[in-house]
mmCIF file of C-alpha atoms in Angstrom:
data_model
loop_
_atom_site.group_PDB
_atom_site.id
_atom_site.type_symbol
_atom_site.label_atom_id
_atom_site.label_comp_id
_atom_site.label_asym_id
_atom_site.label_seq_id
_atom_site.Cartn_x
_atom_site.Cartn_y
_atom_site.Cartn_z
ATOM 1 C CA MET I 1 -21.298 -8.104 -26.938
ATOM 2 C CA THR I 2 -24.632 -8.676 -25.312
ATOM 3 C CA THR I 3 -24.814 -9.318 -21.623
ATOM 4 C CA THR I 4 -26.423 -12.404 -20.189
ATOM 5 C CA ARG I 5 -28.104 -12.642 -16.840
ATOM 6 C CA GLY I 6 -27.683 -15.722 -14.720
ATOM 7 C CA ALA I 7 -30.181 -16.882 -12.137
ATOM 8 C CA ALA I 8 -33.712 -15.585 -12.143
ATOM 9 C CA ASP I 9 -34.526 -13.021 -9.482
ATOM 10 C CA ARG I 10 -37.456 -14.971 -8.040
ATOM 11 C CA VAL I 11 -38.289 -18.665 -8.361
ATOM 12 C CA ARG I 12 -40.533 -21.011 -6.459
ATOM 13 C CA ARG I 13 -38.258 -23.346 -4.566
ATOM 14 C CA ARG I 14 -39.403 -26.938 -4.500
ATOM 15 C CA PRO I 15 -37.655 -29.920 -2.907
ATOM 16 C CA THR I 16 -35.970 -32.376 -5.281
ATOM 17 C CA ARG I 17 -36.900 -36.048 -5.179
ATOM 18 C CA SER I 18 -34.130 -36.496 -2.606
ATOM 19 C CA GLY I 19 -35.694 -33.798 -0.415
ATOM 20 C CA VAL I 20 -33.091 -31.118 -1.130
ATOM 21 C CA VAL I 21 -34.269 -27.585 -1.885
ATOM 22 C CA LEU I 22 -32.259 -26.293 -4.821
ATOM 23 C CA GLU I 23 -30.573 -22.903 -4.863
ATOM 24 C CA PRO I 24 -28.695 -21.227 -7.719
ATOM 25 C CA SER I 25 -25.377 -21.613 -5.880
ATOM 26 C CA MET I 26 -25.899 -25.382 -5.591
ATOM 27 C CA ILE I 27 -26.530 -25.652 -9.331
ATOM 28 C CA ILE I 28 -23.454 -23.549 -10.111
ATOM 29 C CA ASP I 29 -21.319 -25.769 -7.833
ATOM 30 C CA ALA I 30 -22.604 -28.924 -9.506
ATOM 31 C CA ALA I 31 -22.077 -27.503 -12.996
ATOM 32 C CA LEU I 32 -18.482 -26.576 -12.148
ATOM 33 C CA ARG I 33 -17.796 -30.100 -10.845
ATOM 34 C CA LEU I 34 -19.080 -31.607 -14.075
ATOM 35 C CA ILE I 35 -17.174 -29.170 -16.283
ATOM 36 C CA GLU I 36 -13.942 -30.028 -14.490
ATOM 37 C CA ALA I 37 -14.608 -33.769 -14.250
ATOM 38 C CA PRO I 38 -11.632 -36.028 -15.056
ATOM 39 C CA GLY I 39 -11.652 -37.088 -18.667
ATOM 40 C CA GLY I 40 -13.306 -33.967 -20.051
ATOM 41 C CA ASN I 41 -16.260 -31.642 -19.673
ATOM 42 C CA ALA I 42 -19.237 -33.776 -18.597
ATOM 43 C CA LEU I 43 -21.823 -31.002 -18.265
ATOM 44 C CA THR I 44 -25.211 -31.851 -19.747
ATOM 45 C CA VAL I 45 -28.673 -31.119 -18.396
ATOM 46 C CA ARG I 46 -29.238 -34.817 -17.758
ATOM 47 C CA ARG I 47 -25.991 -35.274 -15.834
ATOM 48 C CA LEU I 48 -26.654 -32.089 -13.906
ATOM 49 C CA GLY I 49 -30.001 -33.518 -12.813
ATOM 50 C CA VAL I 50 -28.284 -36.708 -11.645
ATOM 51 C CA GLU I 51 -25.643 -34.721 -9.773
ATOM 52 C CA LEU I 52 -28.333 -32.686 -7.998
ATOM 53 C CA GLY I 53 -30.726 -35.581 -7.441
ATOM 54 C CA ALA I 54 -33.386 -33.612 -9.287
ATOM 55 C CA ASP I 55 -35.375 -33.708 -12.492
ATOM 56 C CA PRO I 56 -33.161 -32.021 -15.126
ATOM 57 C CA SER I 57 -35.933 -29.580 -15.986
ATOM 58 C CA ALA I 58 -35.629 -28.130 -12.453
ATOM 59 C CA VAL I 59 -32.503 -26.285 -13.588
ATOM 60 C CA TYR I 60 -34.624 -24.122 -15.869
ATOM 61 C CA ARG I 61 -36.527 -22.692 -12.915
ATOM 62 C CA TYR I 62 -33.279 -20.954 -11.944
ATOM 63 C CA PHE I 63 -31.473 -20.431 -15.261
ATOM 64 C CA ARG I 64 -33.263 -19.785 -18.515
ATOM 65 C CA ASP I 65 -30.870 -22.032 -20.467
ATOM 66 C CA MET I 66 -27.467 -23.692 -20.248
ATOM 67 C CA ASP I 67 -25.738 -20.620 -21.621
ATOM 68 C CA ALA I 68 -27.083 -18.550 -18.724
ATOM 69 C CA LEU I 69 -25.808 -21.208 -16.312
ATOM 70 C CA LEU I 70 -22.329 -21.117 -17.870
ATOM 71 C CA ILE I 71 -22.265 -17.332 -17.567
ATOM 72 C CA ALA I 72 -23.181 -17.660 -13.879
ATOM 73 C CA VAL I 73 -20.359 -20.189 -13.402
ATOM 74 C CA ALA I 74 -17.944 -17.743 -15.046
ATOM 75 C CA ASP I 75 -19.087 -14.968 -12.717
ATOM 76 C CA ARG I 76 -18.534 -17.280 -9.738
ATOM 77 C CA LEU I 77 -14.919 -17.769 -10.806
ATOM 78 C CA ILE I 78 -14.366 -14.004 -10.887
ATOM 79 C CA SER I 79 -15.168 -14.038 -7.171
ATOM 80 C CA GLU I 80 -12.221 -16.427 -6.744
ATOM 81 C CA THR I 81 -9.926 -13.779 -8.198
ATOM 82 C CA LEU I 82 -11.297 -11.141 -5.838
ATOM 83 C CA ALA I 83 -11.486 -13.294 -2.698
ATOM 84 C CA ASP I 84 -8.186 -12.195 -1.121
ATOM 85 C CA PHE I 85 -7.605 -9.074 -3.176
ATOM 86 C CA GLU I 86 -7.558 -5.695 -1.488
ATOM 87 C CA PRO I 87 -6.395 -2.668 -3.485
ATOM 88 C CA GLY I 88 -3.440 -0.931 -1.883
ATOM 89 C CA ALA I 89 -2.083 2.598 -1.946
ATOM 90 C CA ASP I 90 -0.053 2.012 -5.114
ATOM 91 C CA TRP I 91 -2.510 1.735 -8.013
ATOM 92 C CA ARG I 92 0.128 0.190 -10.273
ATOM 93 C CA GLU I 93 0.947 -2.676 -7.919
ATOM 94 C CA SER I 94 -2.745 -3.215 -7.201
ATOM 95 C CA LEU I 95 -3.516 -3.454 -10.916
ATOM 96 C CA ARG I 96 -0.570 -5.824 -11.357
ATOM 97 C CA GLU I 97 -1.855 -8.026 -8.526
ATOM 98 C CA MET I 98 -5.320 -8.023 -10.057
ATOM 99 C CA GLY I 99 -3.921 -9.113 -13.425
ATOM 100 C CA ARG I 100 -1.946 -11.937 -11.847
ATOM 101 C CA GLY I 101 -5.038 -13.068 -9.951
ATOM 102 C CA VAL I 102 -7.066 -13.287 -13.166
ATOM 103 C CA HIS I 103 -4.261 -15.230 -14.860
ATOM 104 C CA ASP I 104 -3.914 -17.694 -11.951
ATOM 105 C CA SER I 105 -7.661 -18.307 -11.832
ATOM 106 C CA MET I 106 -7.826 -18.972 -15.579
ATOM 107 C CA LEU I 107 -5.032 -21.540 -15.277
ATOM 108 C CA ARG I 108 -6.903 -23.288 -12.467
ATOM 109 C CA HIS I 109 -10.041 -23.545 -14.609
ATOM 110 C CA PRO I 110 -8.775 -24.008 -18.186
ATOM 111 C CA ARG I 111 -12.029 -25.414 -19.584
ATOM 112 C CA LEU I 112 -13.768 -22.132 -18.864
ATOM 113 C CA ALA I 113 -10.928 -19.877 -19.978
ATOM 114 C CA GLN I 114 -12.255 -19.162 -23.468
ATOM 115 C CA LEU I 115 -15.734 -18.379 -22.171
ATOM 116 C CA ARG I 116 -14.328 -15.991 -19.579
ATOM 117 C CA ALA I 117 -12.151 -14.277 -22.170
ATOM 118 C CA ILE I 118 -14.922 -13.461 -24.650
ATOM 119 C CA ARG I 119 -18.165 -13.081 -22.683
ATOM 120 C CA PHE I 120 -19.540 -10.497 -20.276
ATOM 121 C CA THR I 121 -21.333 -11.965 -17.264
ATOM 122 C CA ALA I 122 -23.047 -8.752 -16.066
ATOM 123 C CA GLY I 123 -22.989 -10.498 -12.702
ATOM 124 C CA PRO I 124 -22.149 -9.033 -9.291
ATOM 125 C CA ASN I 125 -18.570 -10.301 -9.311
ATOM 126 C CA GLU I 126 -17.760 -8.904 -12.740
ATOM 127 C CA LEU I 127 -19.297 -5.578 -11.726
ATOM 128 C CA ARG I 128 -17.196 -5.561 -8.554
ATOM 129 C CA ALA I 129 -14.024 -6.331 -10.532
ATOM 130 C CA ASP I 130 -14.795 -3.522 -12.975
ATOM 131 C CA ASP I 131 -15.542 -1.163 -10.094
ATOM 132 C CA ILE I 132 -12.199 -1.937 -8.449
ATOM 133 C CA GLY I 133 -10.166 -1.746 -11.659
ATOM 134 C CA ILE I 134 -11.706 1.480 -12.891
ATOM 135 C CA GLY I 135 -11.405 2.896 -9.386
ATOM 136 C CA LEU I 136 -7.662 2.229 -9.438
ATOM 137 C CA LEU I 137 -7.290 4.187 -12.670
ATOM 138 C CA LEU I 138 -9.452 7.030 -11.361
ATOM 139 C CA SER I 139 -7.140 7.182 -8.338
ATOM 140 C CA ALA I 140 -4.210 7.496 -10.773
ATOM 141 C CA GLY I 141 -5.776 10.714 -12.059
ATOM 142 C CA PHE I 142 -7.320 9.496 -15.313
ATOM 143 C CA ALA I 143 -10.524 11.196 -16.460
ATOM 144 C CA PRO I 144 -13.609 8.936 -16.272
ATOM 145 C CA ALA I 145 -13.738 8.173 -20.010
ATOM 146 C CA ASP I 146 -10.013 7.416 -20.074
ATOM 147 C CA ALA I 147 -10.228 5.243 -16.957
ATOM 148 C CA VAL I 148 -12.918 3.094 -18.598
ATOM 149 C CA ARG I 149 -11.019 2.847 -21.899
ATOM 150 C CA HIS I 150 -7.706 1.968 -20.276
ATOM 151 C CA PHE I 151 -9.255 -0.623 -17.983
ATOM 152 C CA ARG I 152 -11.019 -2.222 -20.951
ATOM 153 C CA ASP I 153 -7.728 -2.482 -22.810
ATOM 154 C CA PHE I 154 -5.923 -3.795 -19.742
ATOM 155 C CA ILE I 155 -8.416 -6.465 -18.709
ATOM 156 C CA ASP I 156 -9.049 -7.684 -22.271
ATOM 157 C CA ALA I 157 -5.301 -8.114 -22.811
ATOM 158 C CA VAL I 158 -4.951 -9.978 -19.511
ATOM 159 C CA LEU I 159 -7.889 -12.264 -20.321
ATOM 160 C CA ALA I 160 -6.604 -13.017 -23.831
ATOM 161 C CA LEU I 161 -3.113 -13.899 -22.629
ATOM 162 C CA ALA I 162 -4.477 -15.976 -19.753
ATOM 163 C CA ALA I 163 -6.764 -17.889 -22.117
ATOM 164 C CA MET I 164 -3.790 -18.676 -24.355
ATOM 165 C CA ASP I 165 -1.806 -20.005 -21.398
ATOM 166 C CA ALA I 166 -4.787 -22.020 -20.158
ATOM 167 C CA ILE I 167 -5.410 -23.927 -23.405
ATOM 168 C CA GLU I 168 -5.312 -27.644 -22.664
ATOM 169 C CA LEU I 169 -2.945 -29.491 -24.992
ATOM 170 C CA GLY I 170 -3.042 -33.238 -25.440
ATOM 171 C CA PRO I 171 -0.598 -35.518 -23.596
ATOM 172 C CA GLY I 172 2.916 -34.740 -24.723
ATOM 173 C CA GLN I 173 1.884 -32.053 -27.234
ATOM 174 C CA GLU I 174 3.500 -29.153 -25.411
ATOM 175 C CA GLU I 175 6.789 -30.996 -24.916
ATOM 176 C CA ALA I 176 6.754 -32.238 -28.520
ATOM 177 C CA ASP I 177 6.276 -28.677 -29.779
ATOM 178 C CA LYS I 178 9.199 -27.417 -27.699
ATOM 179 C CA LEU I 179 11.486 -30.198 -28.944
ATOM 180 C CA ALA I 180 10.469 -29.572 -32.559
ATOM 181 C CA LEU I 181 11.165 -25.850 -32.228
ATOM 182 C CA ALA I 182 14.509 -26.486 -30.516
ATOM 183 C CA ASP I 183 15.504 -28.724 -33.432
ATOM 184 C CA VAL I 184 14.492 -26.095 -36.007
ATOM 185 C CA TYR I 185 16.269 -23.293 -34.159
ATOM 186 C CA ALA I 186 19.430 -25.352 -33.969
ATOM 187 C CA SER I 187 19.518 -26.221 -37.660
ATOM 188 C CA PHE I 188 18.212 -23.283 -39.734
ATOM 189 C CA SER I 189 20.537 -21.569 -42.210
ATOM 190 C CA ASP I 190 22.307 -18.444 -40.969
ATOM 191 C CA GLU I 191 22.284 -17.166 -44.544
ATOM 192 C CA ASP I 192 18.527 -17.509 -44.948
ATOM 193 C CA TYR I 193 17.654 -16.132 -41.496
ATOM 194 C CA PRO I 194 20.474 -13.756 -40.455
ATOM 195 C CA ASN I 195 18.504 -11.994 -37.735
ATOM 196 C CA LEU I 196 17.384 -15.240 -36.141
ATOM 197 C CA ALA I 197 20.995 -16.414 -36.291
ATOM 198 C CA THR I 198 22.020 -13.362 -34.258
ATOM 199 C CA VAL I 199 19.641 -14.309 -31.436
ATOM 200 C CA ARG I 200 19.816 -18.091 -31.861
ATOM 201 C CA THR I 201 20.806 -18.804 -28.249
ATOM 202 C CA HIS I 202 17.815 -16.827 -26.977
ATOM 203 C CA LEU I 203 15.102 -18.271 -29.207
ATOM 204 C CA THR I 204 13.936 -20.801 -26.625
ATOM 205 C CA GLN I 205 12.293 -17.851 -24.857
ATOM 206 C CA ILE I 206 9.646 -17.876 -27.590
ATOM 207 C CA THR I 207 7.989 -20.913 -26.000
ATOM 208 C CA ALA I 208 7.683 -19.213 -22.586
ATOM 209 C CA SER I 209 4.477 -17.470 -21.539
ATOM 210 C CA PRO I 210 4.462 -13.808 -22.592
ATOM 211 C CA PHE I 211 2.139 -12.932 -19.723
ATOM 212 C CA PRO I 212 4.640 -11.592 -17.133
ATOM 213 C CA GLY I 213 6.423 -9.372 -19.649
ATOM 214 C CA VAL I 214 3.264 -8.058 -21.287
ATOM 215 C CA LEU I 215 1.700 -7.339 -17.882
ATOM 216 C CA ASP I 216 4.738 -5.235 -16.950
ATOM 217 C CA LYS I 217 4.549 -3.377 -20.266
ATOM 218 C CA LEU I 218 0.842 -2.661 -19.789
ATOM 219 C CA ILE I 219 1.445 -1.242 -16.306
ATOM 220 C CA ASP I 220 4.420 0.815 -17.522
ATOM 221 C CA ALA I 221 2.358 2.228 -20.401
ATOM 222 C CA LEU I 222 -0.465 3.210 -18.060
ATOM 223 C CA ALA I 223 1.987 4.814 -15.627
ATOM 224 C CA ALA I 224 3.510 6.814 -18.486
ATOM 225 C CA ALA I 225 0.058 7.943 -19.651
ATOM 226 C CA ALA I 226 -1.212 8.866 -16.178
ATOM 227 C CA PRO I 227 -1.763 12.602 -15.672
ATOM 228 C CA LYS I 228 1.136 14.228 -13.895
ATOM 229 C CA ARG I 229 0.035 15.469 -10.498
ATOM 230 C CA LYS I 230 0.829 19.067 -9.704
ATOM 231 C CA ARG I 231 3.161 19.542 -6.793
ATOM 232 C CA LYS I 232 1.767 21.398 -3.814
ATOM 233 C CA LYS I 233 3.601 24.374 -2.318
ATOM 234 C CA SER I 234 4.185 22.290 0.785
ATOM 235 C CA ASP I 235 6.233 19.880 -1.365
ATOM 236 C CA HIS I 236 8.823 22.562 -2.168
#
């Protein structure tokens, strides 16, 4: 995938008609408010201009287009994941905490979940997250190429699962789906589906989020693949 840069490095700052001097962070804040507005995503260039008290075209002095602005918003949300995160001595628990942080952030901002799952921001927060994650795997003893490959697999799986959990269903849709499945599971023929009949009482688990279990499996797989450290003589 191609990377997309956010704000321009240098722009001439001019006061808006309300006397406010715009900055990229102000535009990102306003865009996020509109995206998460009650009733649905309300982000348009015109509405952004109203929100900022500026001519809509002013946005393009800081972001080359709306796609670049959305990428910058996504990078801002990565900083939310990293805000209180400090890697610890145990690389496995640190990676687990990082995964949970990504998942929690995606659930808080569901309208941006798909964008975050499929696009690179190439922004400072994404670079910092990659630096931390790859650093954790390097500390586990993985060779550089393996550390990059394993972190890619890990973070892409986390993002995909989080995006699935963050999908906004219509009013009552989620509950209706669960009730429909419960009815099907209670009434299917044991003869036609013998294996499902064996686990019938456990089938309600299918509607639960797979994220916690898959996260554990990812960490366990990485721990199993990590190079075994040689014991020092002093350990004997």
